[in-house]
């Protein structure tokens, strides 16, 4: 029975590690997505500012 208990403890530990890694990956992905959205907004604002003087000519 000790071997079974030890096996289950190892499995639960592995699952906890995987869960932690997935959470970290999710947070990294969110941060990257936020950065991409920020850069896209800046690019759109820059494009709008360039377009406005051209339309006024």
PDB file of N, CA and C in Angstrom:
ATOM      1  N   UNK A   1       0.826  -1.210   0.000  1.00  0.00           N
ATOM      2  CA  UNK A   1       0.000   0.000   0.000  1.00  0.00           C
ATOM      3  C   UNK A   1       0.857   1.256   0.000  1.00  0.00           C
ATOM      4  N   UNK A   2       2.031   1.201   0.591  1.00  0.00           N
ATOM      5  CA  UNK A   2       2.916   2.357   0.628  1.00  0.00           C
ATOM      6  C   UNK A   2       3.346   2.773  -0.773  1.00  0.00           C
ATOM      7  N   UNK A   3       3.582   1.793  -1.638  1.00  0.00           N
ATOM      8  CA  UNK A   3       4.003   2.117  -3.009  1.00  0.00           C
ATOM      9  C   UNK A   3       2.880   2.815  -3.751  1.00  0.00           C
ATOM     10  N   UNK A   4       1.646   2.366  -3.536  1.00  0.00           N
ATOM     11  CA  UNK A   4       0.501   3.020  -4.166  1.00  0.00           C
ATOM     12  C   UNK A   4       0.370   4.461  -3.684  1.00  0.00           C
ATOM     13  N   UNK A   5       0.488   4.640  -2.384  1.00  0.00           N
ATOM     14  CA  UNK A   5       0.386   5.989  -1.809  1.00  0.00           C
ATOM     15  C   UNK A   5       1.495   6.884  -2.360  1.00  0.00           C
ATOM     16  N   UNK A   6       2.689   6.362  -2.449  1.00  0.00           N
ATOM     17  CA  UNK A   6       3.825   7.117  -2.976  1.00  0.00           C
ATOM     18  C   UNK A   6       3.597   7.485  -4.445  1.00  0.00           C
ATOM     19  N   UNK A   7       3.053   6.520  -5.210  1.00  0.00           N
ATOM     20  CA  UNK A   7       2.763   6.780  -6.619  1.00  0.00           C
ATOM     21  C   UNK A   7       1.729   7.909  -6.759  1.00  0.00           C
ATOM     22  N   UNK A   8       0.670   7.862  -5.944  1.00  0.00           N
ATOM     23  CA  UNK A   8      -0.360   8.891  -6.013  1.00  0.00           C
ATOM     24  C   UNK A   8       0.194  10.253  -5.609  1.00  0.00           C
ATOM     25  N   UNK A   9       1.036  10.284  -4.601  1.00  0.00           N
ATOM     26  CA  UNK A   9       1.632  11.548  -4.174  1.00  0.00           C
ATOM     27  C   UNK A   9       2.498  12.143  -5.282  1.00  0.00           C
ATOM     28  N   UNK A  10       3.249  11.296  -5.971  1.00  0.00           N
ATOM     29  CA  UNK A  10       4.074  11.777  -7.091  1.00  0.00           C
ATOM     30  C   UNK A  10       3.195  12.309  -8.211  1.00  0.00           C
ATOM     31  N   UNK A  11       2.125  11.575  -8.498  1.00  0.00           N
ATOM     32  CA  UNK A  11       1.210  12.023  -9.559  1.00  0.00           C
ATOM     33  C   UNK A  11       0.568  13.368  -9.215  1.00  0.00           C
ATOM     34  N   UNK A  12       0.106  13.514  -7.975  1.00  0.00           N
ATOM     35  CA  UNK A  12      -0.509  14.775  -7.565  1.00  0.00           C
ATOM     36  C   UNK A  12       0.508  15.917  -7.579  1.00  0.00           C
ATOM     37  N   UNK A  13       1.729  15.611  -7.215  1.00  0.00           N
ATOM     38  CA  UNK A  13       2.784  16.629  -7.280  1.00  0.00           C
ATOM     39  C   UNK A  13       3.019  17.055  -8.730  1.00  0.00           C
ATOM     40  N   UNK A  14       3.088  16.082  -9.633  1.00  0.00           N
ATOM     41  CA  UNK A  14       3.272  16.383 -11.056  1.00  0.00           C
ATOM     42  C   UNK A  14       2.108  17.222 -11.585  1.00  0.00           C
ATOM     43  N   UNK A  15       0.904  16.865 -11.201  1.00  0.00           N
ATOM     44  CA  UNK A  15      -0.273  17.626 -11.631  1.00  0.00           C
ATOM     45  C   UNK A  15      -0.225  19.058 -11.103  1.00  0.00           C
ATOM     46  N   UNK A  16       0.220  19.223  -9.864  1.00  0.00           N
ATOM     47  CA  UNK A  16       0.336  20.568  -9.289  1.00  0.00           C
ATOM     48  C   UNK A  16       1.383  21.377 -10.059  1.00  0.00           C
ATOM     49  N   UNK A  17       2.484  20.739 -10.433  1.00  0.00           N
ATOM     50  CA  UNK A  17       3.518  21.431 -11.207  1.00  0.00           C
ATOM     51  C   UNK A  17       2.981  21.845 -12.576  1.00  0.00           C
ATOM     52  N   UNK A  18       2.265  20.937 -13.227  1.00  0.00           N
ATOM     53  CA  UNK A  18       1.692  21.234 -14.541  1.00  0.00           C
ATOM     54  C   UNK A  18       0.696  22.385 -14.432  1.00  0.00           C
ATOM     55  N   UNK A  19      -0.145  22.337 -13.397  1.00  0.00           N
ATOM     56  CA  UNK A  19      -1.132  23.410 -13.191  1.00  0.00           C
ATOM     57  C   UNK A  19      -0.427  24.747 -13.001  1.00  0.00           C
ATOM     58  N   UNK A  20       0.642  24.761 -12.218  1.00  0.00           N
ATOM     59  CA  UNK A  20       1.400  25.986 -11.979  1.00  0.00           C
ATOM     60  C   UNK A  20       2.024  26.506 -13.277  1.00  0.00           C
ATOM     61  N   UNK A  21       2.585  25.599 -14.060  1.00  0.00           N
ATOM     62  CA  UNK A  21       3.193  26.002 -15.329  1.00  0.00           C
ATOM     63  C   UNK A  21       2.139  26.554 -16.292  1.00  0.00           C
ATOM     64  N   UNK A  22       0.971  25.932 -16.311  1.00  0.00           N
ATOM     65  CA  UNK A  22      -0.097  26.422 -17.182  1.00  0.00           C
ATOM     66  C   UNK A  22      -0.562  27.812 -16.756  1.00  0.00           C
ATOM     67  N   UNK A  23      -0.635  28.035 -15.450  1.00  0.00           N
ATOM     68  CA  UNK A  23      -1.043  29.350 -14.940  1.00  0.00           C
ATOM     69  C   UNK A  23      -0.015  30.404 -15.342  1.00  0.00           C
ATOM     70  N   UNK A  24       1.266  30.072 -15.204  1.00  0.00           N
ATOM     71  CA  UNK A  24       2.328  31.006 -15.595  1.00  0.00           C
ATOM     72  C   UNK A  24       2.265  31.283 -17.092  1.00  0.00           C
ATOM     73  N   UNK A  25       2.026  30.249 -17.891  1.00  0.00           N
ATOM     74  CA  UNK A  25       1.913  30.420 -19.340  1.00  0.00           C
ATOM     75  C   UNK A  25       0.736  31.332 -19.672  1.00  0.00           C
ATOM     76  N   UNK A  26      -0.369  31.126 -18.986  1.00  0.00           N
ATOM     77  CA  UNK A  26      -1.557  31.955 -19.210  1.00  0.00           C
ATOM     78  C   UNK A  26      -1.261  33.423 -18.900  1.00  0.00           C
ATOM     79  N   UNK A  27      -0.561  33.658 -17.790  1.00  0.00           N
ATOM     80  CA  UNK A  27      -0.219  35.030 -17.421  1.00  0.00           C
ATOM     81  C   UNK A  27       0.733  35.655 -18.442  1.00  0.00           C
ATOM     82  N   UNK A  28       1.719  34.875 -18.896  1.00  0.00           N
ATOM     83  CA  UNK A  28       2.643  35.369 -19.927  1.00  0.00           C
ATOM     84  C   UNK A  28       1.892  35.695 -21.205  1.00  0.00           C
ATOM     85  N   UNK A  29       0.976  34.820 -21.585  1.00  0.00           N
ATOM     86  CA  UNK A  29       0.201  35.021 -22.810  1.00  0.00           C
ATOM     87  C   UNK A  29      -0.655  36.275 -22.704  1.00  0.00           C
ATOM     88  N   UNK A  30      -1.274  36.472 -21.548  1.00  0.00           N
ATOM     89  CA  UNK A  30      -2.080  37.688 -21.350  1.00  0.00           C
ATOM     90  C   UNK A  30      -1.219  38.938 -21.457  1.00  0.00           C
ATOM     91  N   UNK A  31      -0.035  38.892 -20.855  1.00  0.00           N
ATOM     92  CA  UNK A  31       0.864  40.044 -20.904  1.00  0.00           C
ATOM     93  C   UNK A  31       1.284  40.334 -22.340  1.00  0.00           C
ATOM     94  N   UNK A  32       1.587  39.289 -23.095  1.00  0.00           N
ATOM     95  CA  UNK A  32       1.972  39.479 -24.497  1.00  0.00           C
ATOM     96  C   UNK A  32       0.809  40.033 -25.311  1.00  0.00           C
ATOM     97  N   UNK A  33      -0.382  39.511 -25.065  1.00  0.00           N
ATOM     98  CA  UNK A  33      -1.561  40.000 -25.784  1.00  0.00           C
ATOM     99  C   UNK A  33      -1.820  41.468 -25.467  1.00  0.00           C
ATOM    100  N   UNK A  34      -1.680  41.852 -24.200  1.00  0.00           N
ATOM    101  CA  UNK A  34      -1.859  43.247 -23.800  1.00  0.00           C
ATOM    102  C   UNK A  34      -0.838  44.133 -24.512  1.00  0.00           C
ATOM    103  N   UNK A  35       0.416  43.662 -24.593  1.00  0.00           N
ATOM    104  CA  UNK A  35       1.468  44.416 -25.268  1.00  0.00           C
ATOM    105  C   UNK A  35       1.145  44.587 -26.752  1.00  0.00           C
ATOM    106  N   UNK A  36       0.665  43.526 -27.382  1.00  0.00           N
ATOM    107  CA  UNK A  36       0.308  43.588 -28.805  1.00  0.00           C
ATOM    108  C   UNK A  36      -0.834  44.578 -29.010  1.00  0.00           C
ATOM    109  N   UNK A  37      -1.845  44.517 -28.142  1.00  0.00           N
ATOM    110  CA  UNK A  37      -2.974  45.446 -28.260  1.00  0.00           C
ATOM    111  C   UNK A  37      -2.512  46.891 -28.098  1.00  0.00           C
ATOM    112  N   UNK A  38      -1.612  47.132 -27.146  1.00  0.00           N
ATOM    113  CA  UNK A  38      -1.089  48.479 -26.918  1.00  0.00           C
ATOM    114  C   UNK A  38      -0.337  48.977 -28.150  1.00  0.00           C
ATOM    115  N   UNK A  39       0.506  48.122 -28.709  1.00  0.00           N
ATOM    116  CA  UNK A  39       1.265  48.507 -29.900  1.00  0.00           C
ATOM    117  C   UNK A  39       0.335  48.752 -31.087  1.00  0.00           C
ATOM    118  N   UNK A  40      -0.699  47.949 -31.213  1.00  0.00           N
ATOM    119  CA  UNK A  40      -1.655  48.138 -32.296  1.00  0.00           C
ATOM    120  C   UNK A  40      -2.387  49.470 -32.155  1.00  0.00           C
ATOM    121  N   UNK A  41      -2.793  49.819 -30.935  1.00  0.00           N
ATOM    122  CA  UNK A  41      -3.456  51.108 -30.719  1.00  0.00           C
ATOM    123  C   UNK A  41      -2.527  52.267 -31.070  1.00  0.00           C
ATOM    124  N   UNK A  42      -1.253  52.146 -30.648  1.00  0.00           N
ATOM    125  CA  UNK A  42      -0.286  53.197 -30.971  1.00  0.00           C
ATOM    126  C   UNK A  42      -0.104  53.315 -32.481  1.00  0.00           C
ATOM    127  N   UNK A  43      -0.036  52.187 -33.160  1.00  0.00           N
ATOM    128  CA  UNK A  43       0.134  52.195 -34.622  1.00  0.00           C
ATOM    129  C   UNK A  43      -1.089  52.825 -35.288  1.00  0.00           C
ATOM    130  N   UNK A  44      -2.287  52.482 -34.810  1.00  0.00           N
ATOM    131  CA  UNK A  44      -3.508  53.049 -35.380  1.00  0.00           C
ATOM    132  C   UNK A  44      -3.562  54.558 -35.159  1.00  0.00           C
ATOM    133  N   UNK A  45      -3.175  55.015 -33.966  1.00  0.00           N
ATOM    134  CA  UNK A  45      -3.171  56.452 -33.693  1.00  0.00           C
ATOM    135  C   UNK A  45      -2.165  57.170 -34.588  1.00  0.00           C
ATOM    136  N   UNK A  46      -1.015  56.571 -34.769  1.00  0.00           N
ATOM    137  CA  UNK A  46       0.011  57.149 -35.633  1.00  0.00           C
ATOM    138  C   UNK A  46      -0.497  57.231 -37.079  1.00  0.00           C
ATOM    139  N   UNK A  47      -1.164  56.183 -37.537  1.00  0.00           N
ATOM    140  CA  UNK A  47      -1.703  56.159 -38.897  1.00  0.00           C
ATOM    141  C   UNK A  47      -2.784  57.225 -39.058  1.00  0.00           C
ATOM    142  N   UNK A  48      -3.618  57.393 -38.036  1.00  0.00           N
ATOM    143  CA  UNK A  48      -4.675  58.417 -38.095  1.00  0.00           C
ATOM    144  C   UNK A  48      -4.070  59.822 -38.165  1.00  0.00           C
ATOM    145  N   UNK A  49      -3.022  60.050 -37.379  1.00  0.00           N
ATOM    146  CA  UNK A  49      -2.384  61.365 -37.377  1.00  0.00           C
ATOM    147  C   UNK A  49      -1.752  61.669 -38.725  1.00  0.00           C
ATOM    148  N   UNK A  50      -1.241  60.663 -39.405  1.00  0.00           N
ATOM    149  CA  UNK A  50      -0.659  60.881 -40.730  1.00  0.00           C
ATOM    150  C   UNK A  50      -1.724  61.103 -41.774  1.00  0.00           C
ATOM    151  N   UNK A  51      -2.874  60.435 -41.585  1.00  0.00           N
ATOM    152  CA  UNK A  51      -3.949  60.529 -42.562  1.00  0.00           C
ATOM    153  C   UNK A  51      -4.645  61.899 -42.511  1.00  0.00           C
ATOM    154  N   UNK A  52      -4.801  62.459 -41.313  1.00  0.00           N
ATOM    155  CA  UNK A  52      -5.526  63.716 -41.175  1.00  0.00           C
ATOM    156  C   UNK A  52      -4.907  64.858 -41.984  1.00  0.00           C
ATOM    157  N   UNK A  53      -3.594  65.101 -41.909  1.00  0.00           N
ATOM    158  CA  UNK A  53      -3.030  66.188 -42.730  1.00  0.00           C
ATOM    159  C   UNK A  53      -3.170  65.908 -44.232  1.00  0.00           C
ATOM    160  N   UNK A  54      -3.101  64.683 -44.632  1.00  0.00           N
ATOM    161  CA  UNK A  54      -3.223  64.345 -46.051  1.00  0.00           C
ATOM    162  C   UNK A  54      -4.637  64.618 -46.554  1.00  0.00           C
ATOM    163  N   UNK A  55      -5.645  64.342 -45.712  1.00  0.00           N
ATOM    164  CA  UNK A  55      -7.020  64.593 -46.123  1.00  0.00           C
ATOM    165  C   UNK A  55      -7.312  66.095 -46.184  1.00  0.00           C
ATOM    166  N   UNK A  56      -6.638  66.889 -45.398  1.00  0.00           N
ATOM    167  CA  UNK A  56      -6.856  68.330 -45.381  1.00  0.00           C
ATOM    168  C   UNK A  56      -6.252  69.037 -46.580  1.00  0.00           C
ATOM    169  N   UNK A  57      -5.356  68.377 -47.287  1.00  0.00           N
ATOM    170  CA  UNK A  57      -4.692  69.037 -48.438  1.00  0.00           C
ATOM    171  C   UNK A  57      -5.571  69.106 -49.647  1.00  0.00           C
TER     172      UNK A  57
END
